[in-house]
Coordinates of C-alpha atoms and ligand atoms in Angstrom, one line a residue:
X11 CA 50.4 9.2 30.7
X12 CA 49.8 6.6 33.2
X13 CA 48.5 3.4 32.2
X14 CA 45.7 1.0 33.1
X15 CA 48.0 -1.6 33.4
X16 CA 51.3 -0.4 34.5
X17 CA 51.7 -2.0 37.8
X18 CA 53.3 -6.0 36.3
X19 CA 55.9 -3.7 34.0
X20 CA 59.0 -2.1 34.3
X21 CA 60.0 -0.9 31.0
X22 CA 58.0 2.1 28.9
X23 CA 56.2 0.5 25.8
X24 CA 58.0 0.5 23.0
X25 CA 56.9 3.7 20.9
X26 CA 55.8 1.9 17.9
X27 CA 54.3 -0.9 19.9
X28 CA 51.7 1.8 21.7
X29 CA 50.9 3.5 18.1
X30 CA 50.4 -0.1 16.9
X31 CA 48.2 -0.9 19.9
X32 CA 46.5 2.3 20.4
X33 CA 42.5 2.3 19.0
X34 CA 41.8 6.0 20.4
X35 CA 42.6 7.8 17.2
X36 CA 39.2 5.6 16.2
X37 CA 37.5 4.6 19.3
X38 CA 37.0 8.1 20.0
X39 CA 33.7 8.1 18.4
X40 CA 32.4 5.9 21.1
X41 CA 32.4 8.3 24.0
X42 CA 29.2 8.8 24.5
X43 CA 28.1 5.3 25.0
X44 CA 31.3 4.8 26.8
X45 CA 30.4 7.0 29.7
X46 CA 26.9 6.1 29.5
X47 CA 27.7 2.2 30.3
X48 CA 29.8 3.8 32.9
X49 CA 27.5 5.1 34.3
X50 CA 25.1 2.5 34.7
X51 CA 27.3 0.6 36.3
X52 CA 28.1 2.8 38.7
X53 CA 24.6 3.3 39.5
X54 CA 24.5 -0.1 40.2
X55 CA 27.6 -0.5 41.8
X56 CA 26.1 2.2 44.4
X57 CA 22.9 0.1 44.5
X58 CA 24.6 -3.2 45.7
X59 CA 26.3 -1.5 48.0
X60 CA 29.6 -2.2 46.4
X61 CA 30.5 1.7 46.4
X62 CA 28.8 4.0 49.0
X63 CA 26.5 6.5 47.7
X64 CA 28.9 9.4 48.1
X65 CA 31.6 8.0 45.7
X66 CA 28.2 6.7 43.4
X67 CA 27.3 10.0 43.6
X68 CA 31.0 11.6 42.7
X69 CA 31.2 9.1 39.8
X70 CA 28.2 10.0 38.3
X71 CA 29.0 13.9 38.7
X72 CA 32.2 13.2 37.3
X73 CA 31.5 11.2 34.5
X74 CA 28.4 13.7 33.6
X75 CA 31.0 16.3 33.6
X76 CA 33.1 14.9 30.9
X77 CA 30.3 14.2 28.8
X78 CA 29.0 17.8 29.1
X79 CA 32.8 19.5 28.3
X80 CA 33.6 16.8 25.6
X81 CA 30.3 17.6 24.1
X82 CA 31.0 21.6 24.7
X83 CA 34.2 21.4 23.2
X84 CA 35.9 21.8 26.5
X85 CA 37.4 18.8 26.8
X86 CA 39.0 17.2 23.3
X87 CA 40.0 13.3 22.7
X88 CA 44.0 13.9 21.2
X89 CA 45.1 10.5 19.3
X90 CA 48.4 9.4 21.2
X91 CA 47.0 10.4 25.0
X92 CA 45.8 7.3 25.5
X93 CA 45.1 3.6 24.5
X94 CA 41.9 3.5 24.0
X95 CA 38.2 5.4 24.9
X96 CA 38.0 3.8 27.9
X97 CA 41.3 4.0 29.4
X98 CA 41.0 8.0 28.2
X99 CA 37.6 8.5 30.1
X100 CA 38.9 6.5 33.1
X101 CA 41.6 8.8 33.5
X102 CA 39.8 11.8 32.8
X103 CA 37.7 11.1 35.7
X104 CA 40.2 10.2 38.1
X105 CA 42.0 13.4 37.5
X106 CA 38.9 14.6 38.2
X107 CA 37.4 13.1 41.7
X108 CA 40.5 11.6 42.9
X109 CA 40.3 8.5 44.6
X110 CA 36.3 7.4 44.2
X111 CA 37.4 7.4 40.3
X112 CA 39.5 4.6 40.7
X113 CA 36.6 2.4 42.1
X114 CA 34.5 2.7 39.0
X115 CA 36.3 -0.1 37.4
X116 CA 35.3 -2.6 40.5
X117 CA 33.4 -5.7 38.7
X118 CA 34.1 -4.4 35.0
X119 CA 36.9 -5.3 32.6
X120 CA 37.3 -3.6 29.5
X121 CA 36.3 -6.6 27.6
X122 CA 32.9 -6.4 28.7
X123 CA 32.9 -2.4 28.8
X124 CA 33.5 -2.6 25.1
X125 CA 31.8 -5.3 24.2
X126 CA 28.9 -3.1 25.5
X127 CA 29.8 -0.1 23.9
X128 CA 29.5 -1.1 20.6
X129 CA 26.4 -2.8 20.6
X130 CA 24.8 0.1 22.1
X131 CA 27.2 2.3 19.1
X132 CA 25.9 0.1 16.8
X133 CA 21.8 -0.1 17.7
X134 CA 21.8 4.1 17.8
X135 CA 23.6 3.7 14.4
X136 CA 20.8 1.1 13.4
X137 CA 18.2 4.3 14.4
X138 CA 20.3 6.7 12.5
X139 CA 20.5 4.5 9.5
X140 CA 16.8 3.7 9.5
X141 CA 15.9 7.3 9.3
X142 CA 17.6 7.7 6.7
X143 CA 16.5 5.3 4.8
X144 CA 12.8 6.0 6.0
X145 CA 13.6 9.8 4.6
X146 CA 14.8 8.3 1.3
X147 CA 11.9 5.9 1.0
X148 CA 10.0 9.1 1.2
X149 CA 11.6 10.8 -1.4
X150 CA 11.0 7.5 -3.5
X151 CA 6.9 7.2 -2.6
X152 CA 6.9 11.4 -3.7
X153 CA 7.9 10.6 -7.7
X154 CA 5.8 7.1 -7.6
X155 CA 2.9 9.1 -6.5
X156 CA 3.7 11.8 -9.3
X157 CA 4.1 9.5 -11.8
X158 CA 1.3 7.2 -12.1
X159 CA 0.8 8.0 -15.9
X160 CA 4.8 8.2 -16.9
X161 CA 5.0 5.5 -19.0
X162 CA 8.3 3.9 -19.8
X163 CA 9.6 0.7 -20.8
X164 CA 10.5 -2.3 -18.5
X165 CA 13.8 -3.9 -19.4
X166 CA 15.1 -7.8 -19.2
X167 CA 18.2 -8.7 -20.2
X168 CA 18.6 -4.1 -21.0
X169 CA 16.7 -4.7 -23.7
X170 CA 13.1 -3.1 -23.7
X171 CA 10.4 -5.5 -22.7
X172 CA 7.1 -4.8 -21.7
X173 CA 5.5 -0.8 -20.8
X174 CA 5.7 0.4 -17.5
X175 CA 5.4 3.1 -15.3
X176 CA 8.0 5.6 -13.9
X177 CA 6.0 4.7 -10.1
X178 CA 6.2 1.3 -10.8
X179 CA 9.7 1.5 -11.6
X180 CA 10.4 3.2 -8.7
X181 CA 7.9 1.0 -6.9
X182 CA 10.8 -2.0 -7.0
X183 CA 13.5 -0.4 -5.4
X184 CA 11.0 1.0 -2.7
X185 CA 10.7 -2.8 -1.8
X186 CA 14.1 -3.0 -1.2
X187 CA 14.8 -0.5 0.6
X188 CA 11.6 -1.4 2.8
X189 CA 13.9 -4.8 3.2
X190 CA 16.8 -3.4 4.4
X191 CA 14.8 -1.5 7.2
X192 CA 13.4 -4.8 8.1
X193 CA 16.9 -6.1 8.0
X194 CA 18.2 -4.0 10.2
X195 CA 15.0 -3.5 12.6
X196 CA 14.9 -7.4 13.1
X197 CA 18.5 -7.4 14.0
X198 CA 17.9 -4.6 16.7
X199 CA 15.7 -6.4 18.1
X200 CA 17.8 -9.3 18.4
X201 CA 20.5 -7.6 19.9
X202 CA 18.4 -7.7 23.0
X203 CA 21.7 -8.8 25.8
X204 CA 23.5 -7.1 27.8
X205 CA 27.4 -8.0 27.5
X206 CA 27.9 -5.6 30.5
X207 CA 28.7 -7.6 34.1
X208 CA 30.9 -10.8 32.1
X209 CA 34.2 -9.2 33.4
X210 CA 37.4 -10.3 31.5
X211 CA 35.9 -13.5 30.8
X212 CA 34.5 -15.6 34.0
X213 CA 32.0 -12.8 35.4
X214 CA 32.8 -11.6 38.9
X215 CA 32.8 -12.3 42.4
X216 CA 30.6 -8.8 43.5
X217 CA 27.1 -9.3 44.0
X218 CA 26.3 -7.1 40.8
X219 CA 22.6 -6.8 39.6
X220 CA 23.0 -7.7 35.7
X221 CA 19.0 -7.5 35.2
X222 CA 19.3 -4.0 36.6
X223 CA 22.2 -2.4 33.9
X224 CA 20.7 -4.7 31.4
X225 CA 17.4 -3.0 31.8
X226 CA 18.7 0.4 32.3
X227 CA 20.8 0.4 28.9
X228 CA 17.9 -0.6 27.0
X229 CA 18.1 -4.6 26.8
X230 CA 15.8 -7.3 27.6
X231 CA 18.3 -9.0 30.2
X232 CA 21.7 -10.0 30.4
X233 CA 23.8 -12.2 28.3
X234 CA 23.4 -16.0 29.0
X235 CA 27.2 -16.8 29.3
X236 CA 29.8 -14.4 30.1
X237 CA 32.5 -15.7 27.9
X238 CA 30.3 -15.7 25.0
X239 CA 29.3 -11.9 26.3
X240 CA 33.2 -10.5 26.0
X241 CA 33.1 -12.4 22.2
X242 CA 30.5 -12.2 20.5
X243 CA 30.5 -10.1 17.3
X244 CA 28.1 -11.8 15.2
X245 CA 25.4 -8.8 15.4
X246 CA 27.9 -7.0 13.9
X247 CA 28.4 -8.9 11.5
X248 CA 25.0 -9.1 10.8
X249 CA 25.0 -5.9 10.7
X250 CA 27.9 -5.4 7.9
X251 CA 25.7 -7.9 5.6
X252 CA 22.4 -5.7 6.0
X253 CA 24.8 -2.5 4.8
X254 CA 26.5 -4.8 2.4
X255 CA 22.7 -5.9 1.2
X256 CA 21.3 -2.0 1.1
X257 CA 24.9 -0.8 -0.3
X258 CA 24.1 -3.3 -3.0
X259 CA 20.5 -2.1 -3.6
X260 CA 22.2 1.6 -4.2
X261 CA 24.3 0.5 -6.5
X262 CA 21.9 -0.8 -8.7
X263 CA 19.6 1.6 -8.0
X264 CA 23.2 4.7 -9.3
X265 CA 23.7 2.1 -12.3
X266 CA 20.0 3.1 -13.5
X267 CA 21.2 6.8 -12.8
X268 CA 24.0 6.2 -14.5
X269 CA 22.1 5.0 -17.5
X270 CA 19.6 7.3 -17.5
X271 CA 21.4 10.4 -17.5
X272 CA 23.6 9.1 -20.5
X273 CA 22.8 11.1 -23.7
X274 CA 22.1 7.2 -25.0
X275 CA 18.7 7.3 -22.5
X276 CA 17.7 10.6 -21.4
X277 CA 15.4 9.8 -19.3
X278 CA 16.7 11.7 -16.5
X279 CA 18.6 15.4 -16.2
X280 CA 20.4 15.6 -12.8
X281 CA 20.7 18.5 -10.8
X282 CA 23.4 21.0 -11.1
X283 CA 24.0 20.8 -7.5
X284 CA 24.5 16.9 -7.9
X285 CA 26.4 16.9 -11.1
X286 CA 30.2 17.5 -11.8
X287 CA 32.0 19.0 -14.8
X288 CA 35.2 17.7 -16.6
X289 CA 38.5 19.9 -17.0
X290 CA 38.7 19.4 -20.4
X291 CA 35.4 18.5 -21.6
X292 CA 33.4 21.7 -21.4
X293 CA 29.7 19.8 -22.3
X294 CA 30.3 17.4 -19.5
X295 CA 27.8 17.2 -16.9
X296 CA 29.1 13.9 -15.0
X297 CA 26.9 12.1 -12.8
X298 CA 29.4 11.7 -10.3
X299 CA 27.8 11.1 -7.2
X300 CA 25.7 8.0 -8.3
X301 CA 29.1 7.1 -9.7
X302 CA 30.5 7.0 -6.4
X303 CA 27.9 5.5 -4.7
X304 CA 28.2 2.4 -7.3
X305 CA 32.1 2.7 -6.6
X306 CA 31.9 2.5 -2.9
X307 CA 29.9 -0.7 -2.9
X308 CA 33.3 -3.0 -2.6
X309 CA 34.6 -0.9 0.3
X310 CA 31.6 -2.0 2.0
X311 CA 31.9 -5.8 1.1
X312 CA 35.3 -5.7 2.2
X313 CA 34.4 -4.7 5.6
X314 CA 32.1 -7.3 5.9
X315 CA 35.1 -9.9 4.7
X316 CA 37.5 -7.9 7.1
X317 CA 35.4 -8.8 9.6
X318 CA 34.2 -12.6 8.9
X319 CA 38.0 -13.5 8.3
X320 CA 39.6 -11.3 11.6
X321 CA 36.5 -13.5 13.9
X322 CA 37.3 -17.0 12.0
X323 CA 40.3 -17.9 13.9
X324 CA 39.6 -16.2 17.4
X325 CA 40.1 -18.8 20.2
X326 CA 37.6 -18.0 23.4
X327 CA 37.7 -15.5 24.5
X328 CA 38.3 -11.5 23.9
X329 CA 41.4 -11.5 21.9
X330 CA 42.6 -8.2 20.7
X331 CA 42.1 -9.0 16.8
X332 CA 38.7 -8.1 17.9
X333 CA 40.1 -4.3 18.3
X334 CA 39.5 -4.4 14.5
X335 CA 36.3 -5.1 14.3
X336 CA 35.9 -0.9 14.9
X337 CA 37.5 0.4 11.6
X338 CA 35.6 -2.3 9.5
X339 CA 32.3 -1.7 11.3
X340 CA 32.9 2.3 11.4
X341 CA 33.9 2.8 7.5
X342 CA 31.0 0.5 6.6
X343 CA 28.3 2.6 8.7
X344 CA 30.2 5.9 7.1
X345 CA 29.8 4.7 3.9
X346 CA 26.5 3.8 3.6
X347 CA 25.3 6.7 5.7
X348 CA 27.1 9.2 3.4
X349 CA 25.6 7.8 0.1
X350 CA 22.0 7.2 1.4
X351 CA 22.2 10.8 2.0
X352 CA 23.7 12.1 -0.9
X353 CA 22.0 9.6 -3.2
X354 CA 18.5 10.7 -1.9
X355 CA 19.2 14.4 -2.6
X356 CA 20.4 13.0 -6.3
X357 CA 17.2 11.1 -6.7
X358 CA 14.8 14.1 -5.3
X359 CA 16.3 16.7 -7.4
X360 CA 16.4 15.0 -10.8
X361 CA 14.1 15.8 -13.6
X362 CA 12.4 13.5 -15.0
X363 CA 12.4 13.7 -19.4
X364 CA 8.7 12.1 -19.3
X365 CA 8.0 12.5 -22.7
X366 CA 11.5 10.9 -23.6
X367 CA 10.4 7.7 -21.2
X368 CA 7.2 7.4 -23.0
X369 CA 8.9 7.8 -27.0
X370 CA 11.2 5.3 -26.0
X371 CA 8.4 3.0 -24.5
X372 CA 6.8 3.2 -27.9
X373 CA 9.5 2.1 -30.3
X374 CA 10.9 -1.5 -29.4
X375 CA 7.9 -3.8 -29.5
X376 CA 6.9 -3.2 -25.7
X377 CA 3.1 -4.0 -27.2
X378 CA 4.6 -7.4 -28.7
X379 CA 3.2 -8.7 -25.7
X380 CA -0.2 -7.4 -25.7
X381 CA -0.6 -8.2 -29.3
X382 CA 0.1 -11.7 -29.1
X383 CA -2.6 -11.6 -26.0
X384 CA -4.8 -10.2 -28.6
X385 CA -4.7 -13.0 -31.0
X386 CA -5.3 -15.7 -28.0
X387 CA -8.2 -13.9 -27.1
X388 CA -9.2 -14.7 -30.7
X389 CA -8.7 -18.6 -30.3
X390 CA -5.1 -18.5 -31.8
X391 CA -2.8 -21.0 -29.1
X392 CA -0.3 -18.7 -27.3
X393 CA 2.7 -20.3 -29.0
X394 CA 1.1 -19.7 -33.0
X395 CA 0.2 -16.6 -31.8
X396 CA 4.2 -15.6 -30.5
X397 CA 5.5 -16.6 -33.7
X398 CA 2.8 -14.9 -35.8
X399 CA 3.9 -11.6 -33.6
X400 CA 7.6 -12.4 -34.0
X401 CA 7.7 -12.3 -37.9
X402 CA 5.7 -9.0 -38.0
X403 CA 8.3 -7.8 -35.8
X404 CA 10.8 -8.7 -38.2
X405 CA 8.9 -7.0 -40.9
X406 CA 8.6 -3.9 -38.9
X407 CA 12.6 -3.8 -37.9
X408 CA 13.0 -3.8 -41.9
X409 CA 10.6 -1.1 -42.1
X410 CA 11.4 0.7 -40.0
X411 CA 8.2 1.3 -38.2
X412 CA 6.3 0.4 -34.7
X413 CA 3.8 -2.4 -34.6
X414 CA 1.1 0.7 -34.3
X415 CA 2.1 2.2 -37.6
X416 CA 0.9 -0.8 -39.5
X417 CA -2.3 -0.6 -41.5
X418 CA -4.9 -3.1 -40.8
X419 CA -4.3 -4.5 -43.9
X420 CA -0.4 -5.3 -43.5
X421 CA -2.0 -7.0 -40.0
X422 CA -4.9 -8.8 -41.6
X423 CA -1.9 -10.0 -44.6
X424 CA -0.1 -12.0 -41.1
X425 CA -3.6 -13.1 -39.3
X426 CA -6.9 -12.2 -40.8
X427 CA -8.2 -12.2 -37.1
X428 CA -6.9 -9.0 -36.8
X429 CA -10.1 -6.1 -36.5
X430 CA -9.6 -2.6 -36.0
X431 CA -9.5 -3.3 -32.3
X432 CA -6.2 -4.0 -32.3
X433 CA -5.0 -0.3 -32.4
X434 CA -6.6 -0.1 -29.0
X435 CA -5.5 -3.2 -27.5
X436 CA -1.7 -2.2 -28.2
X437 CA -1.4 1.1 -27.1
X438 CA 0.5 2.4 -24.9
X439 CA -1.8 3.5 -22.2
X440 CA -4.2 0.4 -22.8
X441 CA -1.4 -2.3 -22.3
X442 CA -0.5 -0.8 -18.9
X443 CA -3.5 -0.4 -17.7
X444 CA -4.5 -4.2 -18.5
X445 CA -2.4 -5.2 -15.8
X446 CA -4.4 -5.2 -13.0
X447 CA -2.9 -7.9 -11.3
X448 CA -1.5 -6.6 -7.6
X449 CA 1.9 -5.4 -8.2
X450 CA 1.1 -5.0 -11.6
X451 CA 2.0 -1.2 -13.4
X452 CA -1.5 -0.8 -14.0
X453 CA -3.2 2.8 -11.8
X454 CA -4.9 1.0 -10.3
X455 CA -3.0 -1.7 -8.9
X456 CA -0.5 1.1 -8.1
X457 CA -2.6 3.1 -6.0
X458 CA -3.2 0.0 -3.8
X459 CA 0.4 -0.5 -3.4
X460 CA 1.2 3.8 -2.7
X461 CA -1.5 3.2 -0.2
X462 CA 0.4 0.2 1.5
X463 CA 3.6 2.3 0.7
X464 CA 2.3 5.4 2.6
X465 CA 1.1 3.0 5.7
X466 CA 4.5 1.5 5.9
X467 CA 5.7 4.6 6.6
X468 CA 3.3 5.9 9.1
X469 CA 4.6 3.0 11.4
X470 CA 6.7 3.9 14.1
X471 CA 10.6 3.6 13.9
X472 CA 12.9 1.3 14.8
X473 CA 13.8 1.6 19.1
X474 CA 11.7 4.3 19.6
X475 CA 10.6 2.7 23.2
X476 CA 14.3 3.5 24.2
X477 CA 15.4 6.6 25.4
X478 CA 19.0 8.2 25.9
X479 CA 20.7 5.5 25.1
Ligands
LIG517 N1 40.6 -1.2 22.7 C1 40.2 -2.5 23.0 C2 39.3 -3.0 21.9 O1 38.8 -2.3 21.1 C3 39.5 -2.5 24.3 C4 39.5 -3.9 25.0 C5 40.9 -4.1 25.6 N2 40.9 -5.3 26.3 C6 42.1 -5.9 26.5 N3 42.0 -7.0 27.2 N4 43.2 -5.5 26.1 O2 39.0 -4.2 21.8

C-alpha cells in the first residue's frame, strides 16, 4: 500500500515497525468524523478558491461515497491496510477520483485533522453518554416516585442510623448522577475551538477561512494558537476524570447492590435476566453485573493516569505519544457506556423487599434520635438527654427488644418526663415525616425535590443546537 509519506524513503518499513506504528486497527472508529472534517475543509478549500469547484465538487462526491459504502457495509476498514484512518480514507478517495483526491490534503496536516477528529469523537460521545445517563436518571426518579412511603434505615459508618426512605435513598445518587451530566455538559461547552486549519504546527500559508470550518463543525471559532491546536488534549482529559467521577458514583451505587441482594440484607431481589448462577453452587443467584461494574472502576482510573502521564513529558508540539491518547480515551468511554447501560437495566428490574427495608428500619435504634428530641422538647439539654437515651439503649440490647417495645413504665423508671406520647413521637412513620427540612426524607420535602427532579429532566440535552456533526 502506498504511503503518505513515501517520497524522503527508500527502504520498506520494517514489518514490526508499521504494526508498532499502525493506530487503524483502533482509529477505525473515527471514520465518520474523519470524513466529515474532510469535508469541511474541502468546502472551504473550494470557497477560497484554493481548489476549483469541480475538484470541490469531486471531493465532496467522493468522500460522501465512502461514508455511504463504509456505512452500507460495502466498503470495510481491514487492520494492516493502512496507518492510520486518515491515511485509509485519503487513499480510498484517491483511488476513487484520481487526481482532485490528492488536493484535499492542501493546507491540512494530519496533526490538525486529528486533533479535530477526536474532539468532534469525543463531544458526540459526550451526547451519547448524556443520554444515557438522562435514561438512567429516569429509571432512578421512577422508584423514588414509587417509594415515598418505603421506609428504610439510613446508614453512617454501615451501621443503621436514622429512618429513611427508599426515594430518598435513591434521591442521593440521583444528585450525582445529575453532576456528572453537568460535568460533562460544561466541558462541551468548553470544547468550543476548532483545532482544524493549525497545519503541522505553524498554520499555513493558503488564505483558508478558519471562522468558516470552525463554524461549520459546530464550534464557536478557531483555536487561538495553532501549536497549541495540534496539542492540546486537556478536554480529554477532562473528559477521562468526569468518566473516572460517574464510574466512581456507579461503583458505589453496585456496592449498595451488592449489599442489598446479600441474604445478610434483603432488601433487594435482582432480576433473573441480571443475575448469574455458580457451577457448583446450585442456590447461587450472583449479582454479577453490579459486581462488574464495581470491578471495572480501576480500568477507568487507569485510563485517566495513562493519559495524564503519556501528556506530562510531551515537548511542543504533536508528538506521536499522543497516538495513545485513543485506546485510553476509547476503553474509558466503552466502559462506562457499557455499565450505565447494563447497570440501569439492573437497577429498573430489581424488586424491591419493602417490608424487609422497613423490619430492618425498626430494629437498631433508628428512633434513638427522635427520642432524645423528645426529651429536649421537654426541657432536658440535648447532651443529658443523649446519654439518658444511650443507657436505655443498652438496656434494650440486653433485652432484647426495640425502644418501642418498652412500657411506659420501664421509660418513666430512665426519665419521668416520658408521657404516653412518646409512642408517637418514635415511630417509624412519625420520625420521617418530622423532617421537613428541604432535602429532608420527610413526603413532603420529597415531593419538592421529585418535582425539581422531574424539571431537570424536561431540560433540553446537551448539544442539541448542533446538527450532523
Ligand atoms: N495516527 C496519528 C495519531 O493518532 C495521526 C497523526 C499522525 N501525525 C504524524 N505527524 N505522524 O496521532
Amino acid at each position: 500500500m502506498e504511503k503518505l509519506w513515501g517520497g524522503r524513503f527508500t527502504k520498506e518499513t520494517d514489518s514490526l515497525v508499521k504494526e508498532f506504528n499502525d493506530s487503524l486497527p483502533f482509529d477505525k472508529r473515527l471514520y465518520q468524523v474523519d470524513i466529515k472534517g474532510s469535508m469541511v475543509h474541502a468546502a472551504m478549500l473550494g470557497k477560497q478558491g484554493i481548489l476549483t469547484d469541480q475538484e470541490m465538487k469531486e471531493i465532496l462526491d467522493g468522500l460522501g461515497a465512502i461514508l455511504a459504502d463504509l456505512e452500507a457495509g460495502r466498503l470495510t476498514i481491514e487492520d494492516g491496510s493502512y496507518e492510520d484512518i486518515h491515511s485509509f480514507v485519503e487513499a480510498k478517495l484517491i483511488e476513487r477520483i484520481g487526481d482532485s483526491g490528492k488536493k484535499l490534503h492542501t493546507g491540512r496536516s494530519r496533526n490538525d485533522q486529528v486533533a479535530l477528529d477526536m474532539k468532534l469523537y469525543i463531544r458526540s460521545e459526550i451526547r451519547e453518554m448524556d443520554g444515557c445517563l438522562k435514561h438512567f436518571l429516569g429509571t432512578i426518579l421512577r422508584v423514588m416516585e414509587e417509594n415515598l412511603d418505603t421506609f428504610m434505615p439510613g446508614f453512617t459508618h454501615l451501621q443503621k442510623a436514622q429512618p429513611v426512605t427508599l426515594a430518598h435513598h435513591f434521591g442521593a445518587y440521583f444528585e450525582m448522577f445529575r453532576r456528572d451530566r453537568e460535568h460533562l455538559s460544561s466541558l462541551y461547552e468548553r470544547m468550543d475551538t476548532c483545532p482544524l486549519g493549525s497545519g503541522a504546527l505553524a498554520g499555513t500559508t493558503y488564505p483558508l477561512d478558519r471562522a468558516f470550518t470552525a463554524r461549520e463543525l459546530g464550534f464557536i471559532h478557531p483555536c487561538r494558537n495553532s501549536m497549541d491546536g495540534v496539542s492540546d488534549r486537556d478536554y480529554l482529559i477532562e473528559f477521562l476524570s468526569a468518566l473516572a467521577v460517574c464510574q466512581m458514583h456507579l461503583s458505589r451505587f453496585a456496592e449498595e447492590v451488592i449489599l442489598w441482594n446479600s441474604d445478610e440484607y434483603r432488601f433487594v431481589e435482582l432480576d433473573d435476566a441480571y443475575s448469574t448462577g455458580s457451577s457448583i453452587m446450585p442456590q447461587k443467584k450472583n449479582p454479577d453485573i453490579a459486581e462488574l461494574v464495581r470491578g471495572k472502576t480501576g480500568r477507568v482510573y487507569g485510563d485517566l493516569f495513562a493519559l495524564l502521564t503519556m501528556m506530562k513529558g510531551i515537548p511542543l508540539a504533536y508528538d506521536k505519544d499522543m497516538q495513545e491518547d485513543k485506546e485510553a480515551a476509547f476503553d474509558a468511554i466503552d466502559t462506562v457506556l457499557g455499565d450505565i447501560r447494563l447497570f440501569d437495566g439492573c437497577v429498573a428490574t430489581m424488586r424491591f423487599r419493602k417490608d424487609v427495608m422497613e423490619r430492618s428500619a425498626k430494629r437498631g435504634f433508628t428512633n434513638a434520635t427522635d427520642a432524645a428530641d423528645y426529651l429536649v422538647g421537654k426541657g432536658v439539654p440535648f447532651r443529658d438527654a443523649h446519654g439518658i437515651i444511650g443507657r436505655m439503649v443498652l438496656d434494650c440490647i440486653e433485652k432484647g427488644k426495640a425502644l418501642d417495645d418498652l412500657t411506659l413504665e420501664e421509660f418513666q423508671a430512665f426519665s419521668p418526663l416520658f408521657d404516653s406520647d412518646i409512642y408517637e413521637a418514635i415511630d417509624l412513620q412519625a420520625c420521617v415525616e418530622k423532617r421537613l427540612t428541604d432535602g429532608a426524607p420527610s413526603r413532603l420535602s420529597m415531593e419538592k425535590e421529585i418535582q425539581d427532579c422531574r424539571a431537570y429532566l424536561a431540560l433540553p440535552d446537551i448539544g442539541r443546537d448542533l446538527t450532523g456533526v
